[in-house]
Amino acid sequence: MGFRKKNKSPAVLSHEFVIQNHADMVSCVAMVILLGLMFEVTAKFAITFITVQYNVTQSLDERAEPVYLYGPKDMATVFFYLLIAVILHALIQEYILDKMNRRLHLSKTKHSKFNESGQLAAFYLISFIWGCSILTAEEFATNPTFLWEGYPHTHMVFQVKFFYICQMAYWLHALPELYFQKVRKEDIPRQLYYVFLYVFHITGAYVLNLHRLGLVLLVPHSLVELLFHASRLFYFSDENKQKGFTLWALLFIIARLVTLTLSVLTFGFGLPRAENQGFSLAEGNFNVLTVRMTCLAAICLTQAWMMWKFINFQLKKWREHSQSQASKVKAISPKSKPHKKDPAWGGSANGVLKSDDKTSPRARKAL
């Protein structure tokens, strides 16, 4: 990790050197871009990376909120904030998660999962709060038809566009983090799956001018994922704290139903009845049957895959719980067997003594 002090310095530009100092290297690249603002020759180039591009505000009112389009220059902005995401990732790891790990003394497997949940919990918390603040300024609470009315939604306010840029930057930064964090080979496919799904859906909503629907779907999803990773953090600190998983399971199912409902309403009923029908790259209009059905199928397949993983996860936990309960019952149950009565002795020594009154006192004492 970057920012760490090591007693033994690895060879310069070796794998270990890059992994230990990657945050410092990325910080230098970001600083070079920021320094470009100080010189007139490079200022225009640096602004492309730092500020949000394609401002098309035409209102003369200074109080009017600026509006933006999207374009190829957004890739430069996403790259710069990808660098910022790598730096923030290293700071959270170094000054928060590593200190907690030293106190908990977790195994290697739990250590990697704890770090993953810690990073994602922080990201989902910011995403949920940020998304809610944007939605409160919109009309969705009182008029859900704003998801498709006036499509194509080519104009975005600053908060919406910057939100999407940060979302894409964060999930793209997760790819080099697989190398920087020394993720185990068996965990790489799982992480690649969900990184690809996030980038695919978020970028799709951004490019197809469906940012309203994408934002509405991301907010409840962020809440559910925040609860899951927070519950996992509490579980690693104390294995008796598992109540959060029950609430997460309930909200997970509700979030999937909400996602499917809003998607069907938008692509199945709202957009087909919109005024602007047709396909036009220049106007940003993708309101044709092929695109609508492709988007709806992609969302439905993703939700089905998530439910499949969820059901398998719950079944696995149920089996583990059943096995642990069965082992506890076996440990508590007595292993001794009841003694059998011997009919020759009348069932007890007292019976023998009572049935043989002529036995001498010395024999009785021996018995």
Coordinates of C-alpha atoms in Angstrom, one line a residue, residues 33-337:
I33 CA -2.4 17.4 -13.9
L34 CA -3.3 20.0 -11.2
L35 CA 0.0 21.9 -11.8
G36 CA -1.1 22.2 -15.5
L37 CA -3.6 24.8 -14.4
M38 CA -0.8 27.2 -13.4
F39 CA 0.5 27.7 -17.0
E40 CA -1.5 29.2 -19.8
V41 CA -0.2 26.7 -22.3
T42 CA -1.4 23.6 -20.4
A43 CA -4.4 25.1 -18.6
K44 CA -6.9 24.2 -21.3
F45 CA -5.6 20.7 -21.4
A46 CA -5.7 20.3 -17.6
I47 CA -9.2 21.7 -17.3
T48 CA -10.4 18.8 -19.5
F49 CA -9.4 16.4 -16.8
I50 CA -10.5 18.3 -13.7
T51 CA -13.7 20.1 -14.5
V52 CA -17.0 18.7 -15.9
Q53 CA -17.2 19.3 -19.6
Y54 CA -19.9 20.3 -22.1
N55 CA -21.6 23.1 -20.3
V56 CA -24.5 24.3 -22.6
T57 CA -26.2 26.7 -20.2
Q58 CA -27.8 29.5 -22.3
S59 CA -29.8 31.3 -19.6
L60 CA -28.8 34.9 -18.8
D61 CA -30.0 34.4 -15.2
E62 CA -27.0 34.0 -13.0
R63 CA -29.1 32.0 -10.5
A64 CA -30.0 29.4 -13.1
E65 CA -28.5 26.0 -12.6
P66 CA -26.0 25.1 -15.3
V67 CA -26.8 22.1 -17.6
Y68 CA -24.5 19.7 -19.3
L69 CA -24.3 17.2 -22.1
Y70 CA -22.0 14.2 -22.4
G71 CA -19.2 13.6 -24.9
P72 CA -15.8 12.0 -25.5
K73 CA -14.0 14.5 -23.2
D74 CA -15.8 12.9 -20.2
M75 CA -13.3 10.0 -20.5
A76 CA -10.5 12.4 -19.4
T77 CA -12.6 13.5 -16.5
V78 CA -13.3 9.9 -15.5
F79 CA -9.6 9.1 -15.7
F80 CA -8.7 12.0 -13.3
Y81 CA -11.2 11.0 -10.7
L82 CA -10.2 7.4 -11.1
L83 CA -6.8 8.6 -9.8
I84 CA -8.5 10.3 -6.9
A85 CA -10.4 7.1 -6.1
V86 CA -7.1 5.2 -5.9
I87 CA -5.7 7.8 -3.5
L88 CA -8.8 7.7 -1.3
H89 CA -8.8 3.9 -1.3
A90 CA -5.3 3.9 0.0
L91 CA -6.1 6.5 2.7
I92 CA -9.1 4.6 4.0
Q93 CA -7.1 1.3 4.0
E94 CA -4.0 2.8 5.7
Y95 CA -5.6 5.0 8.4
I96 CA -8.9 3.2 9.2
L97 CA -9.1 -0.5 8.0
D98 CA -5.5 -1.5 8.8
K99 CA -5.8 -0.1 12.4
M100 CA -9.0 -2.0 12.9
N101 CA -7.5 -5.2 11.5
R102 CA -4.6 -5.1 14.0
R103 CA -7.1 -5.1 16.9
L104 CA -9.4 -7.8 15.5
H105 CA -6.5 -10.3 14.6
L106 CA -8.5 -11.8 11.7
S107 CA -7.4 -14.7 9.5
K108 CA -6.2 -14.0 5.9
T109 CA -9.5 -14.9 4.4
K110 CA -11.5 -12.7 6.8
H111 CA -8.9 -10.0 6.5
S112 CA -9.4 -9.6 2.7
K113 CA -13.2 -9.7 3.1
F114 CA -13.1 -7.2 5.9
N115 CA -11.1 -4.8 3.7
E116 CA -13.4 -5.3 0.8
S117 CA -16.5 -4.6 2.9
G118 CA -14.9 -1.6 4.6
Q119 CA -14.1 0.1 1.3
L120 CA -17.5 -0.7 -0.2
A121 CA -19.4 0.4 2.9
A122 CA -17.8 3.8 2.7
F123 CA -18.6 4.1 -1.0
Y124 CA -22.2 3.0 -0.7
L125 CA -22.8 5.4 2.2
I126 CA -21.6 8.3 0.1
S127 CA -23.6 7.1 -3.0
F128 CA -26.8 6.7 -1.0
I129 CA -26.6 10.1 0.7
W130 CA -25.5 11.9 -2.5
G131 CA -28.3 10.1 -4.6
C132 CA -30.9 11.0 -2.0
S133 CA -29.9 14.7 -2.0
I134 CA -30.3 14.7 -5.8
L135 CA -33.7 13.0 -5.8
T136 CA -35.1 15.3 -3.2
A137 CA -34.7 18.2 -5.7
E138 CA -36.4 16.2 -8.5
E139 CA -40.1 15.5 -9.0
F140 CA -40.0 11.7 -8.6
A141 CA -41.6 11.6 -5.1
T142 CA -44.7 13.3 -6.4
N143 CA -44.6 12.4 -10.1
P144 CA -42.9 9.1 -11.1
T145 CA -43.7 9.8 -14.8
F146 CA -40.6 12.1 -14.8
L147 CA -38.6 8.9 -15.5
W148 CA -39.8 9.0 -19.2
E149 CA -41.5 12.3 -19.7
G150 CA -39.5 14.6 -22.1
Y151 CA -37.2 11.8 -23.3
P152 CA -34.5 12.1 -24.5
H153 CA -33.1 13.6 -21.3
T154 CA -29.9 15.0 -22.9
H155 CA -29.4 17.8 -20.4
M156 CA -28.0 17.0 -16.9
V157 CA -27.5 19.3 -14.0
F158 CA -24.0 19.5 -12.5
Q159 CA -24.8 17.2 -9.5
V160 CA -26.2 14.4 -11.8
K161 CA -23.4 14.5 -14.3
F162 CA -20.7 14.6 -11.6
F163 CA -22.4 11.7 -9.7
Y164 CA -22.2 9.5 -12.8
I165 CA -18.6 10.4 -13.5
C166 CA -17.7 9.5 -9.9
Q167 CA -19.6 6.3 -10.2
M168 CA -17.8 5.2 -13.3
A169 CA -14.4 6.3 -12.0
Y170 CA -14.9 4.3 -8.8
W171 CA -15.8 1.1 -10.5
L172 CA -13.0 1.4 -13.1
H173 CA -10.5 2.1 -10.3
A174 CA -11.4 -1.3 -8.9
L175 CA -9.6 -3.0 -11.8
P176 CA -6.1 -1.8 -10.9
E177 CA -6.9 -2.4 -7.2
L178 CA -7.1 -6.1 -7.9
Y179 CA -3.3 -5.9 -8.5
F180 CA -2.5 -3.3 -5.8
Q181 CA -4.4 -5.2 -3.1
K182 CA -2.9 -8.6 -4.1
V183 CA -6.4 -10.1 -4.4
R184 CA -6.4 -13.9 -4.4
K185 CA -6.8 -15.6 -7.8
E186 CA -10.0 -17.4 -6.7
D187 CA -11.6 -14.1 -5.7
I188 CA -10.7 -12.2 -9.0
P189 CA -13.5 -13.7 -11.2
R190 CA -16.1 -12.8 -8.6
Q191 CA -14.9 -9.2 -8.3
L192 CA -14.6 -8.9 -12.1
Y193 CA -18.2 -10.0 -12.5
Y194 CA -19.7 -7.3 -10.4
V195 CA -17.3 -4.6 -11.6
F196 CA -18.3 -5.3 -15.2
L197 CA -22.0 -5.3 -14.3
Y198 CA -21.7 -1.9 -12.5
V199 CA -19.7 -0.3 -15.4
F200 CA -22.0 -1.8 -18.0
H201 CA -25.3 -0.6 -16.4
I202 CA -24.1 2.8 -15.2
T203 CA -22.4 3.7 -18.5
G204 CA -25.4 2.4 -20.4
A205 CA -27.8 4.7 -18.4
Y206 CA -25.4 7.6 -19.0
V207 CA -24.9 7.1 -22.7
L208 CA -28.5 6.3 -23.5
N209 CA -29.8 9.4 -21.6
L210 CA -31.5 7.2 -19.0
H211 CA -29.8 8.9 -16.1
R212 CA -33.1 9.6 -14.3
L213 CA -34.0 5.9 -14.2
G214 CA -30.4 4.9 -13.4
L215 CA -30.2 7.3 -10.5
V216 CA -33.5 6.1 -9.0
L217 CA -32.4 2.5 -9.2
L218 CA -29.0 3.2 -7.8
V219 CA -30.3 4.8 -4.5
P220 CA -32.2 1.7 -3.1
H221 CA -29.5 -0.6 -4.4
S222 CA -26.8 1.4 -2.5
L223 CA -28.8 1.3 0.7
V224 CA -29.1 -2.5 0.4
E225 CA -25.4 -3.0 -0.3
L226 CA -24.5 -0.6 2.5
L227 CA -26.5 -2.6 5.0
F228 CA -24.9 -5.9 3.8
H229 CA -21.3 -4.7 4.1
A230 CA -22.0 -2.9 7.4
S231 CA -23.5 -6.2 8.7
R232 CA -20.5 -8.1 7.5
L233 CA -18.1 -5.7 9.3
F234 CA -20.0 -6.1 12.6
Y235 CA -20.0 -9.9 12.0
F236 CA -16.2 -10.0 11.7
S237 CA -15.9 -8.0 14.9
D238 CA -18.3 -10.2 16.8
E239 CA -19.8 -13.4 15.2
N240 CA -22.9 -13.1 17.4
K241 CA -24.0 -9.9 15.6
Q242 CA -26.0 -11.4 12.7
K243 CA -29.3 -9.5 13.0
G244 CA -28.3 -7.1 10.2
F245 CA -28.2 -9.9 7.7
T246 CA -31.9 -10.6 8.3
L247 CA -32.9 -7.0 7.6
W248 CA -30.6 -7.0 4.6
A249 CA -32.3 -10.1 3.2
L250 CA -35.7 -8.5 3.4
L251 CA -34.6 -5.2 1.8
F252 CA -32.7 -7.1 -0.9
I253 CA -35.9 -8.7 -2.1
I254 CA -37.8 -5.5 -1.9
A255 CA -35.1 -3.7 -3.9
R256 CA -35.2 -6.3 -6.6
L257 CA -39.0 -6.0 -6.9
V258 CA -38.7 -2.2 -7.1
T259 CA -36.0 -2.4 -9.8
L260 CA -38.1 -4.7 -11.9
T261 CA -41.3 -2.7 -11.4
L262 CA -39.8 0.7 -12.4
S263 CA -37.9 -0.9 -15.3
V264 CA -41.0 -2.5 -16.8
L265 CA -43.0 0.8 -16.3
T266 CA -40.3 2.8 -18.0
F267 CA -39.4 0.5 -20.9
G268 CA -42.8 -1.2 -21.3
F269 CA -45.3 1.6 -20.8
G270 CA -43.7 5.0 -20.5
L271 CA -41.1 5.2 -23.3
P272 CA -43.4 3.5 -26.0
R273 CA -46.0 6.3 -25.4
A274 CA -43.4 9.1 -25.4
E275 CA -43.7 11.8 -28.1
N276 CA -40.2 11.4 -29.4
Q277 CA -39.9 8.0 -31.1
G278 CA -37.0 6.9 -33.2
F279 CA -33.2 6.5 -33.2
S280 CA -30.9 9.5 -33.6
L281 CA -27.3 9.8 -32.3
A282 CA -27.2 13.5 -33.0
E283 CA -30.3 14.1 -30.8
G284 CA -29.4 11.5 -28.3
N285 CA -32.7 9.7 -28.9
F286 CA -32.6 5.9 -28.5
N287 CA -36.4 5.3 -28.1
V288 CA -36.8 2.3 -30.4
L289 CA -38.2 -1.1 -29.6
T290 CA -34.8 -2.9 -30.0
V291 CA -33.0 -0.6 -27.5
R292 CA -35.9 -0.7 -25.1
M293 CA -36.2 -4.5 -25.1
T294 CA -32.4 -4.9 -24.9
C295 CA -32.2 -2.6 -21.8
L296 CA -35.2 -4.3 -20.1
A297 CA -33.7 -7.8 -20.8
A298 CA -30.3 -6.7 -19.4
I299 CA -31.9 -5.4 -16.2
C300 CA -34.1 -8.5 -15.8
L301 CA -31.2 -10.9 -16.4
T302 CA -29.1 -9.1 -13.9
Q303 CA -31.8 -9.1 -11.3
A304 CA -32.4 -12.9 -11.9
W305 CA -28.6 -13.5 -11.5
M306 CA -28.5 -11.6 -8.3
M307 CA -31.5 -13.5 -6.9
W308 CA -29.9 -16.8 -7.8
K309 CA -26.7 -15.7 -5.9
F310 CA -28.9 -14.6 -3.0
I311 CA -30.8 -17.9 -2.8
N312 CA -27.5 -19.9 -2.9
F313 CA -26.1 -17.6 -0.2
Q314 CA -29.1 -18.1 2.0
L315 CA -29.1 -21.9 1.5
K316 CA -25.4 -22.1 2.3
K317 CA -26.0 -20.1 5.6
W318 CA -28.9 -22.3 6.4
R319 CA -26.8 -25.5 6.0
E320 CA -24.0 -24.1 8.1
H321 CA -26.5 -23.1 10.8
S322 CA -28.1 -26.6 10.8
Q323 CA -24.7 -28.3 11.0
S324 CA -23.6 -26.1 13.9
Q325 CA -26.9 -26.8 15.8
A326 CA -26.6 -30.5 15.2
S327 CA -23.0 -30.5 16.5
K328 CA -24.1 -28.7 19.6
V329 CA -26.8 -31.2 20.3
K330 CA -24.4 -34.1 20.0
A331 CA -22.0 -32.4 22.3
I332 CA -24.6 -31.8 25.0
S333 CA -26.4 -35.2 24.8
P334 CA -25.0 -37.8 27.3
K335 CA -23.1 -40.7 25.8
S336 CA -23.6 -43.2 28.8
K337 CA -26.1 -46.0 28.4

